[in-house]
CSV table of C-alpha atoms and ligand atoms in Angstrom, one decimal:
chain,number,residue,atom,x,y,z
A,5,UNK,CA,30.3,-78.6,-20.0
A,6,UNK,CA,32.8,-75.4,-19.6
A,7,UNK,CA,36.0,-75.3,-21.3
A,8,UNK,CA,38.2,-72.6,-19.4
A,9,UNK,CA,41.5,-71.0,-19.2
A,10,UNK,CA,42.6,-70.0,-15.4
A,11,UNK,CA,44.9,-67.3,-15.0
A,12,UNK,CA,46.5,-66.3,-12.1
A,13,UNK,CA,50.0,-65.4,-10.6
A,14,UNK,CA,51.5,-67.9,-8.6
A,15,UNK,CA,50.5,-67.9,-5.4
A,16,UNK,CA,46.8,-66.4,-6.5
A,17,UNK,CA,45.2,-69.2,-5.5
A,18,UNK,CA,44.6,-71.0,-8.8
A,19,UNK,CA,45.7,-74.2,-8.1
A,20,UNK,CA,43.5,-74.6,-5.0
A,21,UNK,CA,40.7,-73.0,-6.9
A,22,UNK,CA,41.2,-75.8,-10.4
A,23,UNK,CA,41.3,-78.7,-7.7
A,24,UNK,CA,37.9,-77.3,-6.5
A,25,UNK,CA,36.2,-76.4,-9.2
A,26,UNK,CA,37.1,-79.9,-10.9
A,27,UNK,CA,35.3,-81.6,-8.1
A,28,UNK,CA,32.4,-79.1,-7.9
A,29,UNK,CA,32.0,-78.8,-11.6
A,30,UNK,CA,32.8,-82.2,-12.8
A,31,UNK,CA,35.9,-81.0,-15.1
A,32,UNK,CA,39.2,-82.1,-15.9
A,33,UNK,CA,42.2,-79.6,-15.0
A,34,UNK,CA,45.0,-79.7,-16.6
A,35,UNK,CA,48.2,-77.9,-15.6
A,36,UNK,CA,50.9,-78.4,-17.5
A,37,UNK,CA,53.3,-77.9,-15.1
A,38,UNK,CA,52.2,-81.3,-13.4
A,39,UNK,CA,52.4,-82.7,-16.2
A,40,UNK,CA,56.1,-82.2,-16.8
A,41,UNK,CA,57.1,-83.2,-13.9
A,42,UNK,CA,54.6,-86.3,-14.5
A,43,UNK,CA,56.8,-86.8,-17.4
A,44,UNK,CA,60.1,-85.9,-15.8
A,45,UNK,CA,59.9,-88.9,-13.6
A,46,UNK,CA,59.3,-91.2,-16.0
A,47,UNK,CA,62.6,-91.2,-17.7
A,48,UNK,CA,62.6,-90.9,-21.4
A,49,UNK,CA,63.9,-89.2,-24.3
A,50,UNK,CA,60.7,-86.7,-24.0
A,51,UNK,CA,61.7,-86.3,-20.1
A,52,UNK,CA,65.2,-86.1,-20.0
A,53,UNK,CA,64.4,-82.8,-22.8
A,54,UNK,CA,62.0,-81.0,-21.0
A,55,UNK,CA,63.4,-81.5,-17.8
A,56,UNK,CA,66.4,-78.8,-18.0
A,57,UNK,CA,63.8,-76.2,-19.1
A,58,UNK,CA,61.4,-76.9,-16.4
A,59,UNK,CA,64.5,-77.1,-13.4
A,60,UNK,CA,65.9,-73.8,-14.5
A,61,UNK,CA,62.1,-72.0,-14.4
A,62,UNK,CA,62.4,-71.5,-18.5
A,63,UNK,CA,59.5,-72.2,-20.6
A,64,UNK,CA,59.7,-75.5,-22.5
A,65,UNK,CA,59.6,-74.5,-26.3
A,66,UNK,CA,56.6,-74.0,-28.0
A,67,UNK,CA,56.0,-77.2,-30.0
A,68,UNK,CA,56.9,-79.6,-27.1
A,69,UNK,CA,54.0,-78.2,-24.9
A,70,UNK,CA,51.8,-78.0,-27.8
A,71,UNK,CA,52.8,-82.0,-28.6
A,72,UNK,CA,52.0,-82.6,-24.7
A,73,UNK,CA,48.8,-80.3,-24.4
A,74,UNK,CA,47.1,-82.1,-27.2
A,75,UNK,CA,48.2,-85.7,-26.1
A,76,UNK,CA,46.4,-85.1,-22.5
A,77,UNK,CA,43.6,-83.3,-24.4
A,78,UNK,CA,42.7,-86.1,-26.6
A,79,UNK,CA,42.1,-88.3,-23.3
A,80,UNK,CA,39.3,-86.3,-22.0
A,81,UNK,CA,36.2,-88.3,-22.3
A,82,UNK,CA,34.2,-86.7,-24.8
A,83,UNK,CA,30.9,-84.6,-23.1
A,84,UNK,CA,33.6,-83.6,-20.3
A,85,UNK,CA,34.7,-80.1,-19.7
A,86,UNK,CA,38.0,-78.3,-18.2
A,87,UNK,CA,40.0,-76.1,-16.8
A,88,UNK,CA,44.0,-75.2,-18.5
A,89,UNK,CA,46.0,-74.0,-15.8
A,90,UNK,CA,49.4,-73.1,-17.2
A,91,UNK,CA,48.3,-73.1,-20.7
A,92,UNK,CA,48.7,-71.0,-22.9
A,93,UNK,CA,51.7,-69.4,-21.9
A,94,UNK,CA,52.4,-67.7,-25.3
A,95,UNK,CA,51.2,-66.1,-28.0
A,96,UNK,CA,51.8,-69.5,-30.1
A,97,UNK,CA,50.8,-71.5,-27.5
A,98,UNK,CA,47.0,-69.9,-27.9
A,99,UNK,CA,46.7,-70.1,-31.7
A,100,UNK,CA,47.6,-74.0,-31.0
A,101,UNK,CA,45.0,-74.6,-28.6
A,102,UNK,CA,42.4,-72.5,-30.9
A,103,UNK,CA,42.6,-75.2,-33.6
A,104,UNK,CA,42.2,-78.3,-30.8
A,105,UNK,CA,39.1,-76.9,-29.1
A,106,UNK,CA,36.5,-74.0,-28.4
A,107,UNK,CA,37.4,-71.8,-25.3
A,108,UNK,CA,34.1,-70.6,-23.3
A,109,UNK,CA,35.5,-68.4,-20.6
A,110,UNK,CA,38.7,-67.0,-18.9
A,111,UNK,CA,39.2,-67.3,-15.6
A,112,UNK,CA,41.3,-64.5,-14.5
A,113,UNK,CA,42.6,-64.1,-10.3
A,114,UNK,CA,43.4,-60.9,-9.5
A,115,UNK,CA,45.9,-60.7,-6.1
A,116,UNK,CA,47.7,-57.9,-4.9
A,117,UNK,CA,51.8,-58.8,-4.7
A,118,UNK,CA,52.0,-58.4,-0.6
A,119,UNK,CA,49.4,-61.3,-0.3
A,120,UNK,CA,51.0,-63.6,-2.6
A,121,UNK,CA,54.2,-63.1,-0.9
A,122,UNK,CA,52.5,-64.1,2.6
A,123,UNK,CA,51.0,-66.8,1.1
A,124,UNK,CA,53.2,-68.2,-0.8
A,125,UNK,CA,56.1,-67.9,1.7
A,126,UNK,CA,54.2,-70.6,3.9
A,127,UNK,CA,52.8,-72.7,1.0
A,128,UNK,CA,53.4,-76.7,1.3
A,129,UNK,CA,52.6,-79.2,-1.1
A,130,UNK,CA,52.0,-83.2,-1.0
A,131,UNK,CA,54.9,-84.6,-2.3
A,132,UNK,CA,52.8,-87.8,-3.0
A,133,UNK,CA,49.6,-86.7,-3.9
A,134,UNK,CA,50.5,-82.7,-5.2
A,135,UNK,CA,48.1,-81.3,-2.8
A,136,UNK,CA,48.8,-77.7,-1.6
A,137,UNK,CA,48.2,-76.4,2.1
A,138,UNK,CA,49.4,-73.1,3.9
A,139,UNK,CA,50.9,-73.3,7.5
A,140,UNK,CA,48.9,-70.5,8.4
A,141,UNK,CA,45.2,-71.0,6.2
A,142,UNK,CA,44.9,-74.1,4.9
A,143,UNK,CA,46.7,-76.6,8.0
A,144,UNK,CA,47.6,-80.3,7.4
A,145,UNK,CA,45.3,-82.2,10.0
A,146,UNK,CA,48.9,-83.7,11.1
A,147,UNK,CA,51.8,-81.6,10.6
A,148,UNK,CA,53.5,-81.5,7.6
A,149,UNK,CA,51.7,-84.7,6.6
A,150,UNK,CA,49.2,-84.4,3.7
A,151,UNK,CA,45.6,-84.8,4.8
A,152,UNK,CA,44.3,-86.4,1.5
A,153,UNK,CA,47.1,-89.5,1.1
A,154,UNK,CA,49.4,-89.5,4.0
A,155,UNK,CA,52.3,-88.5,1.7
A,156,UNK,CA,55.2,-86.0,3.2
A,157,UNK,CA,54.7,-82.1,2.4
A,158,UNK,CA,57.5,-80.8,1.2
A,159,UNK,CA,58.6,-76.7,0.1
A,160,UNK,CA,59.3,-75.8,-3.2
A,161,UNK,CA,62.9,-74.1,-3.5
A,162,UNK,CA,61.0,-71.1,-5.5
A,163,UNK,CA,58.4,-70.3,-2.7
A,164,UNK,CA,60.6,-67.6,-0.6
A,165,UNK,CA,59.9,-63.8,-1.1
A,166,UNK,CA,62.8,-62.7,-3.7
A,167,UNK,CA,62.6,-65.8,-5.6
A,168,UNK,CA,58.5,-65.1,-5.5
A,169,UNK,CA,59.0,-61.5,-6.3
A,170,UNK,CA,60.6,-62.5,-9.7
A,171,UNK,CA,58.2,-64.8,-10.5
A,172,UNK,CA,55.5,-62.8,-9.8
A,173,UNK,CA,57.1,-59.9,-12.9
A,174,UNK,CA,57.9,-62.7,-15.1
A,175,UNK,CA,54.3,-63.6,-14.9
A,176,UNK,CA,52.7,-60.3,-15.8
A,177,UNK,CA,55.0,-60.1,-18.6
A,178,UNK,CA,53.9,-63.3,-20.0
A,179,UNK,CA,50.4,-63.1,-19.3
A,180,UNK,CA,49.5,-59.3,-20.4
A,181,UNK,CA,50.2,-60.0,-23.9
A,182,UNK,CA,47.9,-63.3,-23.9
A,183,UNK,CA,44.7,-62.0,-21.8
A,184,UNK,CA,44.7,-59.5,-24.5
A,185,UNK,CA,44.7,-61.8,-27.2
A,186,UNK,CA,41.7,-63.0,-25.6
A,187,UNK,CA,39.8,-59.8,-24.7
A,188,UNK,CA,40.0,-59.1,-28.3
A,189,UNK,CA,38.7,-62.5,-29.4
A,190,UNK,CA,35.9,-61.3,-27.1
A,191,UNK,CA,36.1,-64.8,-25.3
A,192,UNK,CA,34.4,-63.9,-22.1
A,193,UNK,CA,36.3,-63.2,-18.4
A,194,UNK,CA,35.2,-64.3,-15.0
A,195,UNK,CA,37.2,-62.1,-12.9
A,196,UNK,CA,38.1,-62.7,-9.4
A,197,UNK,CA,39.9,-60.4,-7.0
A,198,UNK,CA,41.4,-61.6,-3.4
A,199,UNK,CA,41.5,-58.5,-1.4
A,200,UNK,CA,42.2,-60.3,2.1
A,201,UNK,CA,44.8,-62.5,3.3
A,202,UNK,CA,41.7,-64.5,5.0
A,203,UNK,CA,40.1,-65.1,1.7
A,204,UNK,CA,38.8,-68.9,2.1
A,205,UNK,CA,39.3,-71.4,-0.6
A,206,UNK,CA,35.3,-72.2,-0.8
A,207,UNK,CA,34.2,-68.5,-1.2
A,208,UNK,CA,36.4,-68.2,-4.3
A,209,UNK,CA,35.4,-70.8,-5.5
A,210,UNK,CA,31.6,-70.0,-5.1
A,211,UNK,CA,32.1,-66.5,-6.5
A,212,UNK,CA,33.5,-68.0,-9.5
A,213,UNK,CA,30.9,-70.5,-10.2
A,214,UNK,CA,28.4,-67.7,-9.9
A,215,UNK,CA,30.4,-65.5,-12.7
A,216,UNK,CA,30.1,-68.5,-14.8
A,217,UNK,CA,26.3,-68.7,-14.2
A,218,UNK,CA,25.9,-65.7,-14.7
A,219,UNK,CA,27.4,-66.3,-18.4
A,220,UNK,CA,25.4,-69.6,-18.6
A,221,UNK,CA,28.3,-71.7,-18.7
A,222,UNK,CA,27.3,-73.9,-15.8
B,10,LIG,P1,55.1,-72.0,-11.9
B,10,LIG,O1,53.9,-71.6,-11.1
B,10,LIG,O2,56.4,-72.1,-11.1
B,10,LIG,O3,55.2,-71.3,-13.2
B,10,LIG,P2,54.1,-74.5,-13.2
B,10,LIG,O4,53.8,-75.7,-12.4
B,10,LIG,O5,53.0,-73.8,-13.9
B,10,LIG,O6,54.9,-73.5,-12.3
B,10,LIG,O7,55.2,-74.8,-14.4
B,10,LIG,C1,56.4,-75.4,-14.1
B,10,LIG,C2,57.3,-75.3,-15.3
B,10,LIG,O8,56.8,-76.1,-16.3
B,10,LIG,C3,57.5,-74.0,-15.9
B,10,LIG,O9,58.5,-73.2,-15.2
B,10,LIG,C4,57.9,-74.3,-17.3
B,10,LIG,O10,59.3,-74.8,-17.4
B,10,LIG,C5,57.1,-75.5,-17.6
B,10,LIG,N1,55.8,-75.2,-18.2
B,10,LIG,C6,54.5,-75.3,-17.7
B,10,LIG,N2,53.6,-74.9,-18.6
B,10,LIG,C7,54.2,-74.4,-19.6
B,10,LIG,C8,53.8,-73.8,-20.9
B,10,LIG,N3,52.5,-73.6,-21.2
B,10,LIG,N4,54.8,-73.5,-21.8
B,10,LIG,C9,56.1,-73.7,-21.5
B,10,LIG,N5,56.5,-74.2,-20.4
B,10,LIG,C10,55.6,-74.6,-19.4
C-alpha cells in the first residue's frame, strides 16, 4: 500500500502514468480536476460554485477542494493505496491533506517545455470515458474514437502552444513552493525525467515502479 503525490506539468505525462500505475499497482488516483468536472455535471449548489473557477483555469479556493479531497478520500477502501494528481496545489492545500493521511513518496515528472508543447498540441481525450491518446504516440484504434469505450475524443480548448506555454509557467509557480515543502518534510521523491519525444507510456511507468522499490514502497 503507497500513498503518493504525482507531480508533473501538464502535458508530462502524469495522467497516463496515474491510470497505469492504478492498474499495475492496485491504487486509487485521484485527480481533482476530474472530479470537478464530475461535479460540474451534476448540477448543484456545490457545482454551479466551482464551476466558474474551474472554466476560467483559476484555482477553486482552498476550503472547497479541501471539503471535496476529503469527501473522495474517505471512500477509499481501507488497506488501499493512491495516487493525488492535482492535489495539493497550495501551501494550505498540503497542511490539509497532512492531518487526513500519511504521504509515502512524491512522484515528481521532469519534461523539458519543447516536448510538452509537441505533445500536448496533439493530445485527445475520451469524452466518455476521459481516456487520453496522442495523434502521433498513443493512436485511437479507430480514429478519433476512444479505444477503451467507444466514446468520441474530443480537444481541450487549452491544449494549443500559447495557451500551453502559460500553463506550463503557472505551473512552476505553483508547484516550486510546494515540492519544497515536501523536500523539507523529508518525504521521499521518485523522480522521473522524459528526455525523448518517443518516451513510451510502459517504460515510465516501469522506471517509476522501480524508484518506489527501491524505497520499499511496493
Ligand atoms: P490542468 O491540467 O488544466 O491544470 P486539472 O484537470 O488538473 O487541469 O484541473 C482543472 C481545474 O480544476 C483547475 O484549473 C482548477 O480550476 C481546478 N482544480 C483542480 N485541482 C485543484 C486544486 N487542488 N486546487 C484548486 N483548484 C483545483
Amino acid at each position: 500500500m503507497v500513498n503518493a503525490i504525482i507531480f508533473g506539468a501538464p502535458g508530462s505525462g502524469k495522467g497516463t502514468y496515474a491510470s497505469r500505475l492504478q492498474s499495475k499497482l492496485g491504487v486509487d488516483v485521484i485527480a481533482t480536476g476530474d472530479v470537478f468536472r464530475e461535479i460540474i455535471k451534476e448540477d448543484t449548489p456545490l457545482g454551479r460554485k466551482v464551476k466558474g473557477y474551474v472554466e476560467e483555469g483559476l484555482l477553486v479556493p482552498d476550503e472547497v477542494v479541501i471539503e471535496v479531497l476529503q469527501e473522495r478520500m474517505a471512500k477509499i477502501p481501507s488497506g488501499k493505496g493512491f495516487i493525488l494528481d492535482g492535489y495539493p496545489r497550495t501551501i494550505e492545500q498540503a497542511k490539509a491533506l497532512e492531518k487526513i493521511t500519511k504521504i509515502d513518496v512524491i512522484i515528481q515528472l521532469i519534461v523539458p517545455d519543447w516536448i510538452i508543447i509537441e505533445r500536448l498540441s496533439a493530445r485527445r481525450i475520451c469524452r466518455k470515458c476521459g481516456e487520453v491518446y496522442n495523434l502521433r504516440y498513443l493512436k485511437p484504434r479507430v480514429d478519433m474514437v476512444c479505444d477503451k469505450c467507444g466514446g468520441e475524443l474530443y480537444q481541450r480548448s487549452d491544449d494549443t502552444p500559447e495557451v500551453i506555454k502559460r500553463r506550463i509557467k503557472v505551473y512552476e509557480q505553483q508547484t516550486k513552493p510546494i515540492l519544497k515543502y515536501y523536500r523539507e518534510k523529508k518525504v521521499p521523491f521518485v523522480e522521473f525525467k522524459t528526455e525523448s519525444l518517443e518516451m513510451p507510456p510502459e517504460v515510465a511507468v516501469e522506471e517509476i515502479i522501480k524508484g518506489l522499490q527501491k524505497l520499499k514502497l511496493v
